[in-house]
């Protein structure tokens, strides 16, 4: 329970005295004032949490005082004291932001109840603010680590998209590359931040239920629909709906999704009424080939292109190796806090091993390894022997690719060569991106990223 400070503003000495006595007995700290002007000064000096304010006072009236107090701090809880039967003024005070009112003459018991209720409200408000700030902090872009050029570009692009009016964003990348993390950062960085962020793991909902989960249903729409229910799109109204694994949604739902995106309206299952919502969709897929699913007829082309207005490709960690050590150190810091450890750094030998390892589970696998080391080892510095054996023993058989080009004496443009090789590879395999990526020894995601960079997409 918070220790509330209370200010009583009333020109009748009897009232201020009796309230002060009563509330102090209940353990509150109480200050008093006998005019509106004095009340405002005391408020500025003592910043009380709750104020009792008489409406009938000489000098500036109660309503004026109320407005000035609210201007100084909109969160302050003001309880109005009115003359018996003066409901009209009480209502106008509530309209100006008062929390509640009490009529004269009042029972002290009623005052105690009112105060307890007000304290609960204040506490709840503070908790919400605290949680919200904590969320903003946890999901801010500051916690997305990435020093590679690719990640820097993704962070810049994501911030821009987040601030824009875009209502669809598609994040693609292997499992563990940070899609969920990025989706949250996009929401909490946007103007929608204080509206809901609703997460839907499409694969976790049975196919038969997904439509009613997303769009809701009316009573009697199907056997189990005993009452009408809001869908997640309505719950997310004004905010963001995060559709994880969108590649697994069935075709009928895709059609409805598309309409919801294009017209901003949908119908509940079994409903006739159009429901209008303003929701941003952030969709993700770790399906290598959503485009392939489109070609096979498993994913609607129109929905794919609609989602793809803002595509973001998160590269596998092994293709942005500069991020490995910064990520590892980021997790060392956070696990130090969590487990009360004091790991200060990573030895050069261990760094080499971490960089060499291919991290097929991406940033998630790296985080798990660091968590294990921080939990189990009592060490200042992480040495190779602290790492799991698969990392120590890993021998890189994929690189050492044999290809070599002599650098011309006048030098060359690395970017130009890269673009040229990509174009050649694509030509050789008739634009089959998977085959071209294989020829170049990179993943299809990496190829697509580079194609986008060189305006080849
Ligand atoms: N750039 C990053 N900076 C800091 N932590 C990261 C980063 N990328 C990923 N992580 C961490 O790695 C873990 C996995 O990330 P996340 O859940 O976002 O991956 P994902 O792509 O959504 O995976 P999946 O496809 O399996 O759902 C999380 O603990 C996340 O905090
Ligand atoms: Mg995820």
Short mmCIF file of C-alpha atoms and ligand atoms in Angstrom, two decimals:
data_model
loop_
_atom_site.label_atom_id
_atom_site.label_comp_id
_atom_site.label_asym_id
_atom_site.label_seq_id
_atom_site.Cartn_x
_atom_site.Cartn_y
_atom_site.Cartn_z
CA UNK A 1 0.00 0.00 0.00
CA UNK A 2 1.39 3.41 -0.89
CA UNK A 3 1.78 6.05 1.81
CA UNK A 4 -0.68 8.67 0.56
CA UNK A 5 -0.37 12.34 1.41
CA UNK A 6 -3.66 14.22 1.63
CA UNK A 7 -4.45 17.95 1.27
CA UNK A 8 -7.71 19.35 2.67
CA UNK A 9 -8.82 22.73 1.24
CA UNK A 10 -11.78 24.26 3.07
CA UNK A 11 -12.51 27.69 4.56
CA UNK A 12 -14.39 26.13 7.47
CA UNK A 13 -11.78 25.49 10.15
CA UNK A 14 -14.01 22.88 11.75
CA UNK A 15 -13.93 20.73 8.59
CA UNK A 16 -10.17 20.95 8.03
CA UNK A 17 -9.50 20.20 11.68
CA UNK A 18 -11.81 17.19 11.94
CA UNK A 19 -10.65 15.67 8.62
CA UNK A 20 -7.01 16.15 9.58
CA UNK A 21 -7.55 14.50 12.95
CA UNK A 22 -9.47 11.58 11.50
CA UNK A 23 -7.15 10.88 8.58
CA UNK A 24 -3.99 11.19 10.66
CA UNK A 25 -5.44 8.59 13.01
CA UNK A 26 -5.75 6.31 9.99
CA UNK A 27 -2.06 6.77 9.25
CA UNK A 28 -2.13 9.33 6.44
CA UNK A 29 -0.03 12.47 6.29
CA UNK A 30 -2.36 15.49 6.10
CA UNK A 31 -1.79 19.15 5.17
CA UNK A 32 -4.48 21.84 5.08
CA UNK A 33 -5.33 25.16 3.39
CA UNK A 34 -8.23 27.57 3.87
CA UNK A 35 -8.48 29.13 0.38
CA UNK A 36 -8.08 27.98 -3.22
CA UNK A 37 -4.99 30.17 -3.67
CA UNK A 38 -3.34 28.80 -0.57
CA UNK A 39 -4.31 25.24 -1.62
CA UNK A 40 -2.52 25.65 -4.96
CA UNK A 41 0.63 26.89 -3.19
CA UNK A 42 0.57 23.97 -0.72
CA UNK A 43 0.00 21.60 -3.63
CA UNK A 44 3.06 22.95 -5.45
CA UNK A 45 5.21 22.63 -2.34
CA UNK A 46 4.01 19.28 -0.95
CA UNK A 47 2.64 17.41 -4.02
CA UNK A 48 -0.08 15.48 -2.20
CA UNK A 49 -1.71 12.44 -3.85
CA UNK A 50 -5.31 13.12 -2.83
CA UNK A 51 -7.11 16.43 -2.28
CA UNK A 52 -10.38 17.21 -0.50
CA UNK A 53 -11.68 20.41 -2.02
CA UNK A 54 -14.61 22.52 -0.80
CA UNK A 55 -16.54 24.08 -3.66
CA UNK A 56 -17.90 27.07 -1.72
CA UNK A 57 -15.02 29.26 -0.73
CA UNK A 58 -14.26 32.96 -0.84
CA UNK A 59 -11.59 34.05 -3.37
CA UNK A 60 -11.17 31.81 -6.40
CA UNK A 61 -13.97 29.28 -6.36
CA UNK A 62 -13.70 25.52 -6.02
CA UNK A 63 -14.12 24.74 -9.73
CA UNK A 64 -11.40 27.25 -10.68
CA UNK A 65 -9.10 25.73 -8.06
CA UNK A 66 -9.88 22.24 -9.37
CA UNK A 67 -8.98 23.25 -12.92
CA UNK A 68 -5.68 24.82 -11.82
CA UNK A 69 -4.75 21.75 -9.77
CA UNK A 70 -5.51 19.42 -12.66
CA UNK A 71 -3.40 21.59 -14.93
CA UNK A 72 -0.47 21.24 -12.53
CA UNK A 73 -0.86 17.46 -12.36
CA UNK A 74 -3.59 15.68 -14.23
CA UNK A 75 -3.12 12.51 -12.18
CA UNK A 76 -3.99 14.07 -8.85
CA UNK A 77 -7.13 12.65 -7.24
CA UNK A 78 -9.55 15.39 -6.17
CA UNK A 79 -12.59 14.65 -4.02
CA UNK A 80 -15.11 17.48 -3.94
CA UNK A 81 -16.94 18.59 -0.79
CA UNK A 82 -20.36 20.03 -1.72
CA UNK A 83 -23.27 21.51 0.15
CA UNK A 84 -26.12 19.10 0.70
CA UNK A 85 -28.30 18.74 -2.43
CA UNK A 86 -25.97 20.66 -4.74
CA UNK A 87 -25.72 17.77 -7.19
CA UNK A 88 -25.49 20.03 -10.23
CA UNK A 89 -22.21 21.62 -9.12
CA UNK A 90 -20.88 18.19 -8.12
CA UNK A 91 -21.59 16.87 -11.61
CA UNK A 92 -19.88 19.82 -13.23
CA UNK A 93 -16.86 19.23 -10.96
CA UNK A 94 -16.70 15.58 -12.02
CA UNK A 95 -16.79 16.77 -15.63
CA UNK A 96 -13.80 19.00 -14.88
CA UNK A 97 -11.82 15.99 -13.69
CA UNK A 98 -12.79 15.46 -10.03
CA UNK A 99 -12.59 11.85 -8.88
CA UNK A 100 -15.70 11.77 -6.65
CA UNK A 101 -17.70 13.97 -4.29
CA UNK A 102 -19.01 13.92 -0.75
CA UNK A 103 -21.94 15.93 0.60
CA UNK A 104 -21.87 17.99 3.80
CA UNK A 105 -22.45 16.99 6.51
CA UNK A 106 -20.52 13.75 6.05
CA UNK A 107 -19.86 10.66 8.11
CA UNK A 108 -16.18 10.09 8.78
CA UNK A 109 -16.65 6.42 7.89
CA UNK A 110 -17.69 7.44 4.39
CA UNK A 111 -14.47 9.47 4.13
CA UNK A 112 -12.40 6.41 5.09
CA UNK A 113 -14.03 4.30 2.37
CA UNK A 114 -13.53 7.04 -0.22
CA UNK A 115 -9.85 7.37 0.64
CA UNK A 116 -9.21 3.65 0.47
CA UNK A 117 -10.83 3.53 -2.97
CA UNK A 118 -8.78 6.52 -4.13
CA UNK A 119 -5.54 4.97 -2.87
CA UNK A 120 -6.32 1.77 -4.76
CA UNK A 121 -6.92 3.77 -7.95
CA UNK A 122 -3.62 5.61 -7.53
CA UNK A 123 -1.76 2.38 -6.91
CA UNK A 124 -3.26 0.73 -9.96
CA UNK A 125 -2.41 3.72 -12.13
CA UNK A 126 1.18 3.67 -10.92
CA UNK A 127 1.47 -0.04 -11.60
CA UNK A 128 0.15 0.37 -15.13
CA UNK A 129 2.57 3.24 -15.79
CA UNK A 130 5.43 1.19 -14.37
CA UNK A 131 4.59 -1.88 -16.45
CA UNK A 132 4.18 0.22 -19.55
CA UNK A 133 7.54 1.90 -19.04
CA UNK A 134 9.16 -1.46 -18.37
CA UNK A 135 7.66 -2.81 -21.58
CA UNK A 136 8.83 0.22 -23.57
CA UNK A 137 12.27 -0.43 -22.16
CA UNK A 138 12.36 -4.17 -22.76
CA UNK A 139 11.08 -3.93 -26.29
CA UNK A 140 12.90 -0.83 -27.41
CA UNK A 141 15.20 -0.88 -30.43
CA UNK A 142 18.07 -0.32 -27.97
CA UNK A 143 17.78 -3.97 -27.05
CA UNK A 144 18.14 -5.16 -30.60
CA UNK A 145 21.78 -5.83 -31.06
CA UNK A 146 23.32 -5.72 -34.50
CA UNK A 147 26.53 -4.09 -35.65
CA UNK A 148 26.63 -5.63 -39.10
CA UNK A 149 25.73 -3.37 -41.97
CA UNK A 150 22.72 -5.59 -42.68
CA UNK A 151 21.32 -5.31 -39.15
CA UNK A 152 21.97 -1.57 -39.03
CA UNK A 153 19.97 -1.17 -42.22
CA UNK A 154 17.18 -3.35 -40.85
CA UNK A 155 16.98 -1.32 -37.66
CA UNK A 156 16.87 1.98 -39.57
CA UNK A 157 14.23 0.65 -41.97
CA UNK A 158 12.15 -0.86 -39.14
CA UNK A 159 12.12 2.42 -37.23
CA UNK A 160 10.94 4.25 -40.33
CA UNK A 161 8.23 1.69 -41.05
CA UNK A 162 7.18 1.74 -37.42
CA UNK A 163 6.63 5.50 -37.53
CA UNK A 164 4.84 5.35 -40.90
CA UNK A 165 1.19 4.66 -41.69
CA UNK A 166 2.07 1.25 -43.13
CA UNK A 167 -0.49 -1.27 -42.00
CA UNK A 168 1.29 -4.41 -43.15
CA UNK A 169 4.82 -5.52 -42.49
CA UNK A 170 6.24 -8.93 -43.35
CA UNK A 171 9.28 -10.19 -41.45
CA UNK A 172 11.02 -13.21 -42.89
CA UNK A 173 13.91 -15.14 -41.44
CA UNK A 174 14.99 -18.48 -40.02
CA UNK A 175 13.86 -19.54 -36.58
CA UNK A 176 15.65 -17.62 -33.83
CA UNK A 177 16.78 -14.68 -35.97
CA UNK A 178 14.81 -12.18 -33.89
CA UNK A 179 11.53 -11.82 -35.77
CA UNK A 180 9.38 -11.65 -32.64
CA UNK A 181 11.77 -9.24 -30.97
CA UNK A 182 11.69 -6.94 -34.00
CA UNK A 183 7.88 -7.13 -34.27
CA UNK A 184 7.53 -5.92 -30.67
CA UNK A 185 10.08 -3.16 -31.13
CA UNK A 186 8.13 -1.96 -34.17
CA UNK A 187 4.93 -1.83 -32.12
CA UNK A 188 6.37 -0.17 -29.02
CA UNK A 189 8.23 2.40 -31.12
CA UNK A 190 5.10 3.36 -33.05
CA UNK A 191 2.29 5.78 -32.32
CA UNK A 192 0.26 2.66 -31.50
CA UNK A 193 2.47 1.84 -28.52
CA UNK A 194 -0.15 2.39 -25.84
CA UNK A 195 -2.74 0.34 -27.74
CA UNK A 196 -2.74 -3.46 -27.60
CA UNK A 197 -0.08 -5.73 -29.08
CA UNK A 198 -1.84 -9.03 -29.75
CA UNK A 199 0.25 -12.05 -30.57
CA UNK A 200 -1.23 -14.92 -32.56
CA UNK A 201 0.78 -18.04 -33.23
CA UNK A 202 -1.11 -19.28 -36.25
CA UNK A 203 0.28 -22.80 -35.98
CA UNK A 204 -0.95 -23.15 -32.39
CA UNK A 205 -4.62 -22.65 -33.27
CA UNK A 206 -6.55 -25.57 -34.81
CA UNK A 207 -7.45 -24.83 -38.40
CA UNK A 208 -11.18 -25.03 -37.76
CA UNK A 209 -10.98 -22.33 -35.07
CA UNK A 210 -8.61 -19.81 -36.57
CA UNK A 211 -11.24 -17.76 -38.37
CA UNK A 212 -13.37 -17.34 -35.28
CA UNK A 213 -10.28 -16.63 -33.15
CA UNK A 214 -9.17 -13.86 -35.50
CA UNK A 215 -12.52 -12.35 -36.44
CA UNK A 216 -14.84 -13.48 -33.64
CA UNK A 217 -18.22 -15.13 -33.98
CA UNK A 218 -21.88 -14.50 -33.33
CA UNK A 219 -23.97 -16.60 -30.97
CA UNK A 220 -25.08 -19.79 -32.73
CA UNK A 221 -22.58 -19.46 -35.60
CA UNK A 222 -21.51 -23.06 -34.90
CA UNK A 223 -22.40 -25.75 -32.38
CA UNK A 224 -20.13 -24.52 -29.58
CA UNK A 225 -20.83 -20.83 -30.11
CA UNK A 226 -23.02 -20.35 -27.04
CA UNK A 227 -22.37 -16.63 -26.89
CA UNK A 228 -20.99 -14.10 -29.32
CA UNK A 229 -17.28 -13.39 -28.97
CA UNK A 230 -14.89 -10.69 -30.08
CA UNK A 231 -12.07 -11.82 -32.33
CA UNK A 232 -8.42 -10.88 -31.85
CA UNK A 233 -8.68 -8.26 -34.59
CA UNK A 234 -11.23 -6.40 -32.49
CA UNK A 235 -9.14 -6.88 -29.36
CA UNK A 236 -6.13 -5.39 -31.18
CA UNK A 237 -8.12 -2.40 -32.42
CA UNK A 238 -5.90 0.67 -32.69
CA UNK A 239 -2.81 -1.43 -32.07
CA UNK A 240 -0.88 -4.21 -33.73
CA UNK A 241 -1.77 -7.81 -34.42
CA UNK A 242 1.27 -10.02 -34.71
CA UNK A 243 0.63 -13.06 -36.88
CA UNK A 244 3.43 -15.50 -36.26
CA UNK A 245 3.85 -18.19 -38.93
CA UNK A 246 1.40 -16.68 -41.37
CA UNK A 247 2.50 -19.19 -44.02
CA UNK A 248 0.37 -21.78 -42.26
CA UNK A 249 -2.98 -20.02 -42.51
CA UNK A 250 -5.53 -21.78 -44.73
CA UNK A 251 -6.80 -20.22 -47.94
CA UNK A 252 -10.31 -19.27 -46.74
CA UNK A 253 -8.88 -17.33 -43.80
CA UNK A 254 -6.33 -15.71 -46.08
CA UNK A 255 -9.19 -14.27 -48.15
CA UNK A 256 -10.77 -12.73 -45.07
CA UNK A 257 -7.43 -11.44 -43.91
CA UNK A 258 -6.88 -9.72 -47.22
CA UNK A 259 -10.25 -8.00 -46.99
CA UNK A 260 -9.53 -6.91 -43.45
CA UNK A 261 -6.31 -5.36 -44.73
CA UNK A 262 -7.66 -3.70 -47.84
CA UNK A 263 -11.07 -2.46 -46.66
CA UNK A 264 -10.29 -2.38 -42.94
CA UNK A 265 -13.54 -4.29 -42.39
CA UNK A 266 -14.58 -7.87 -41.70
CA UNK A 267 -17.56 -9.84 -40.46
CA UNK A 268 -17.63 -12.11 -37.42
CA UNK A 269 -18.24 -15.78 -38.23
CA UNK A 270 -22.00 -16.08 -38.62
CA UNK A 271 -22.34 -12.29 -38.50
CA UNK A 272 -23.84 -9.93 -41.07
CA UNK A 273 -22.54 -6.64 -39.78
CA UNK A 274 -19.32 -5.18 -41.14
CA UNK A 275 -16.91 -4.42 -38.33
CA UNK A 276 -14.41 -1.67 -38.93
CA UNK A 277 -11.00 -1.76 -37.28
CA UNK A 278 -7.72 0.04 -37.59
CA UNK A 279 -5.08 -2.60 -36.96
CA UNK A 280 -1.53 -2.95 -38.18
CA UNK A 281 -0.51 -6.46 -39.12
CA UNK A 282 3.02 -7.58 -38.54
CA UNK A 283 3.32 -11.03 -40.03
CA UNK A 284 6.26 -13.38 -39.88
CA UNK A 285 7.24 -16.58 -41.53
CA UNK A 286 10.26 -18.79 -41.22
CA UNK A 287 9.09 -20.68 -44.28
CA UNK A 288 12.02 -20.48 -46.61
CA UNK A 289 9.74 -20.12 -49.51
CA UNK A 290 6.51 -18.24 -49.12
CA UNK A 291 6.86 -17.34 -52.77
CA UNK A 292 7.04 -21.06 -53.56
CA UNK A 293 3.83 -21.58 -51.58
CA UNK A 294 2.25 -18.88 -53.76
CA UNK A 295 3.37 -20.70 -56.90
CA UNK A 296 1.98 -23.98 -55.56
CA UNK A 297 -1.37 -22.33 -54.84
CA UNK A 298 -1.09 -22.76 -51.04
CA UNK A 299 -0.77 -19.06 -50.35
CA UNK A 300 -2.81 -16.34 -52.04
CA UNK A 301 -0.70 -14.23 -54.36
CA UNK A 302 -2.71 -11.06 -53.65
CA UNK A 303 -2.23 -11.46 -49.90
CA UNK A 304 1.46 -12.17 -50.37
CA UNK A 305 1.97 -8.99 -52.37
CA UNK A 306 -0.14 -7.00 -49.94
CA UNK A 307 1.94 -8.20 -47.00
CA UNK A 308 5.13 -7.70 -48.90
CA UNK A 309 4.71 -3.94 -49.20
CA UNK A 310 7.29 -3.70 -46.42
CA UNK A 311 9.39 -6.85 -46.45
CA UNK A 312 12.12 -7.27 -43.89
CA UNK A 313 14.60 -10.13 -44.23
CA UNK A 314 16.51 -11.08 -41.11
CA UNK A 315 19.66 -12.82 -42.20
CA UNK A 316 20.83 -16.00 -40.46
CA UNK A 317 23.40 -15.19 -37.80
CA UNK A 318 26.12 -17.13 -39.65
CA UNK A 319 25.82 -14.60 -42.49
CA UNK A 320 26.38 -11.58 -40.26
CA UNK A 321 29.15 -12.87 -38.09
CA UNK A 322 30.06 -9.35 -36.84
CA UNK A 323 26.93 -9.58 -34.69
CA UNK A 324 27.97 -12.73 -32.81
CA UNK A 325 30.27 -11.22 -30.18
CA UNK A 326 28.16 -8.07 -29.50
CA UNK A 327 25.12 -10.36 -29.07
CA UNK A 328 27.05 -12.68 -26.77
CA UNK A 329 28.22 -9.74 -24.62
CA UNK A 330 24.68 -8.31 -24.52
CA UNK A 331 23.44 -11.61 -23.08
CA UNK A 332 26.41 -11.91 -20.70
CA UNK A 333 25.39 -8.56 -19.22
CA UNK A 334 21.76 -9.51 -18.81
CA UNK A 335 22.49 -12.97 -17.36
CA UNK A 336 25.03 -11.43 -14.97
CA UNK A 337 22.15 -9.43 -13.57
CA UNK A 338 19.72 -12.33 -13.54
CA UNK A 339 22.06 -14.88 -11.95
CA UNK A 340 24.11 -12.38 -9.90
CA UNK A 341 27.30 -13.34 -11.69
CA UNK A 342 30.21 -11.20 -12.68
CA UNK A 343 31.40 -12.46 -16.06
CA UNK A 344 33.47 -9.66 -17.54
CA UNK A 345 34.37 -10.85 -21.00
CA UNK A 346 35.16 -13.53 -23.55
CA UNK A 347 38.71 -14.71 -24.27
CA UNK A 348 40.07 -14.43 -27.78
CA UNK A 349 40.07 -18.21 -28.19
CA UNK A 350 36.43 -18.50 -27.15
CA UNK A 351 35.51 -15.58 -29.42
CA UNK A 352 37.07 -17.40 -32.36
CA UNK A 353 35.06 -20.52 -31.64
CA UNK A 354 31.82 -18.57 -31.30
CA UNK A 355 32.44 -16.77 -34.59
CA UNK A 356 33.37 -19.97 -36.38
CA UNK A 357 30.25 -21.88 -35.27
CA UNK A 358 27.36 -21.82 -37.81
CA UNK A 359 24.51 -21.18 -35.29
CA UNK A 360 21.73 -22.94 -37.16
CA UNK A 361 19.45 -21.97 -34.25
CA UNK A 362 20.59 -18.35 -34.75
CA UNK A 363 20.47 -15.71 -31.98
CA UNK A 364 18.27 -17.97 -29.84
CA UNK A 365 20.87 -20.74 -29.81
CA UNK A 366 23.60 -18.22 -28.96
CA UNK A 367 21.52 -16.82 -26.11
CA UNK A 368 20.95 -20.33 -24.73
CA UNK A 369 24.66 -21.11 -24.84
CA UNK A 370 25.54 -17.91 -22.99
CA UNK A 371 22.79 -18.55 -20.44
CA UNK A 372 24.22 -22.00 -19.75
CA UNK A 373 27.77 -20.72 -19.37
CA UNK A 374 26.72 -17.87 -17.05
CA UNK A 375 24.64 -20.21 -14.94
CA UNK A 376 27.06 -23.09 -14.62
CA UNK A 377 30.52 -21.55 -14.71
CA UNK A 378 32.15 -19.48 -12.01
CA UNK A 379 34.51 -17.46 -14.09
CA UNK A 380 35.47 -13.87 -14.87
CA UNK A 381 36.28 -14.62 -18.46
CA UNK A 382 34.67 -17.17 -20.76
CA UNK A 383 37.40 -19.51 -22.05
CA UNK A 384 37.01 -22.18 -24.75
CA UNK A 385 36.65 -24.95 -22.16
CA UNK A 386 33.49 -23.29 -20.83
CA UNK A 387 31.73 -23.69 -24.17
CA UNK A 388 29.63 -26.72 -25.17
CA UNK A 389 31.61 -29.46 -26.92
CA UNK A 390 29.78 -29.08 -30.26
CA UNK A 391 31.13 -25.54 -30.48
CA UNK A 392 34.67 -26.51 -29.46
CA UNK A 393 34.77 -29.44 -31.88
CA UNK A 394 33.06 -27.75 -34.80
CA UNK A 395 35.17 -27.83 -37.92
CA UNK A 396 34.17 -25.50 -40.67
CA UNK A 397 33.90 -27.57 -43.82
CA UNK A 398 31.74 -25.16 -45.74
CA UNK A 399 34.07 -22.23 -46.16
CA UNK A 400 37.51 -22.41 -47.68
CA UNK A 401 35.57 -22.40 -50.87
CA UNK A 402 38.53 -22.57 -53.22
CA UNK A 403 37.36 -19.74 -55.41
CA UNK A 404 39.96 -17.06 -55.85
CA UNK A 405 40.11 -13.91 -57.93
CA UNK A 406 43.32 -11.94 -58.46
CA UNK A 407 42.94 -8.35 -57.43
CA UNK A 408 43.72 -6.16 -60.50
CA UNK A 409 46.55 -3.67 -59.96
CA UNK A 410 44.15 -0.72 -60.35
CA UNK A 411 41.81 -2.24 -57.69
CA UNK A 412 38.12 -2.93 -58.21
CA UNK A 413 34.70 -2.11 -56.80
CA UNK A 414 33.78 -4.91 -54.43
CA UNK A 415 30.13 -3.91 -54.64
CA UNK A 416 30.27 -3.93 -58.42
CA UNK A 417 31.80 -7.41 -58.47
CA UNK A 418 29.24 -8.67 -55.98
CA UNK A 419 26.35 -7.35 -58.03
CA UNK A 420 27.85 -8.69 -61.22
CA UNK A 421 28.32 -12.18 -59.75
CA UNK A 422 24.73 -12.19 -58.47
CA UNK A 423 23.41 -11.22 -61.89
CA UNK A 424 25.53 -13.92 -63.53
CA UNK A 425 24.40 -16.59 -61.07
CA UNK A 426 20.74 -15.69 -61.55
CA UNK A 427 21.14 -15.80 -65.32
CA UNK A 428 22.80 -19.19 -65.23
CA UNK A 429 19.90 -20.80 -63.33
CA UNK A 430 17.08 -18.92 -65.04
CA UNK A 431 16.37 -16.73 -62.05
CA UNK A 432 15.83 -19.62 -59.66
CA UNK A 433 16.84 -17.88 -56.44
CA UNK A 434 17.41 -21.07 -54.48
CA UNK A 435 19.81 -22.42 -57.09
CA UNK A 436 21.55 -19.06 -57.52
CA UNK A 437 22.06 -18.81 -53.75
CA UNK A 438 23.62 -22.27 -53.76
CA UNK A 439 25.98 -21.28 -56.57
CA UNK A 440 27.09 -18.28 -54.54
CA UNK A 441 27.41 -20.23 -51.28
CA UNK A 442 24.92 -18.07 -49.37
CA UNK A 443 21.37 -18.60 -48.13
CA UNK A 444 18.35 -17.65 -50.17
CA UNK A 445 17.51 -14.98 -47.57
CA UNK A 446 20.96 -13.49 -47.97
CA UNK A 447 20.59 -13.51 -51.74
CA UNK A 448 17.22 -11.78 -51.51
CA UNK A 449 18.64 -9.20 -49.15
CA UNK A 450 21.46 -8.46 -51.56
CA UNK A 451 19.12 -8.42 -54.56
CA UNK A 452 17.04 -5.84 -52.77
CA UNK A 453 20.13 -3.81 -51.93
CA UNK A 454 21.23 -3.80 -55.57
CA UNK A 455 17.67 -3.12 -56.82
CA UNK A 456 17.49 -6.49 -58.54
CA UNK A 457 14.15 -7.48 -57.03
N1 LIG B 1 19.27 -8.73 -32.61
C1 LIG B 1 19.03 -9.30 -31.40
N2 LIG B 1 19.42 -8.66 -30.28
C2 LIG B 1 19.20 -9.20 -29.07
N3 LIG B 1 18.60 -10.38 -28.86
C3 LIG B 1 18.18 -11.05 -29.95
C4 LIG B 1 18.36 -10.55 -31.27
N4 LIG B 1 17.84 -11.42 -32.14
C5 LIG B 1 17.33 -12.42 -31.40
N5 LIG B 1 17.53 -12.21 -30.08
C6 LIG B 1 17.13 -13.10 -29.00
O1 LIG B 1 17.05 -14.42 -29.50
C7 LIG B 1 15.87 -15.09 -29.07
C8 LIG B 1 15.03 -15.49 -30.24
O2 LIG B 1 14.46 -14.36 -30.86
P1 LIG B 1 12.98 -14.36 -31.44
O3 LIG B 1 12.07 -15.11 -30.57
O4 LIG B 1 12.63 -12.94 -31.75
O5 LIG B 1 13.23 -15.18 -32.80
P2 LIG B 1 12.19 -15.58 -33.94
O6 LIG B 1 12.81 -15.21 -35.22
O7 LIG B 1 10.86 -14.98 -33.63
O8 LIG B 1 12.13 -17.16 -33.81
P3 LIG B 1 10.94 -18.18 -34.22
O9 LIG B 1 10.86 -18.21 -35.71
O10 LIG B 1 11.41 -19.49 -33.67
O11 LIG B 1 9.70 -17.68 -33.58
C9 LIG B 1 15.18 -14.14 -28.13
O12 LIG B 1 15.57 -14.44 -26.83
C10 LIG B 1 15.70 -12.78 -28.53
O13 LIG B 1 15.66 -11.91 -27.45
MG1 LIG B 2 9.05 -15.82 -33.05
#
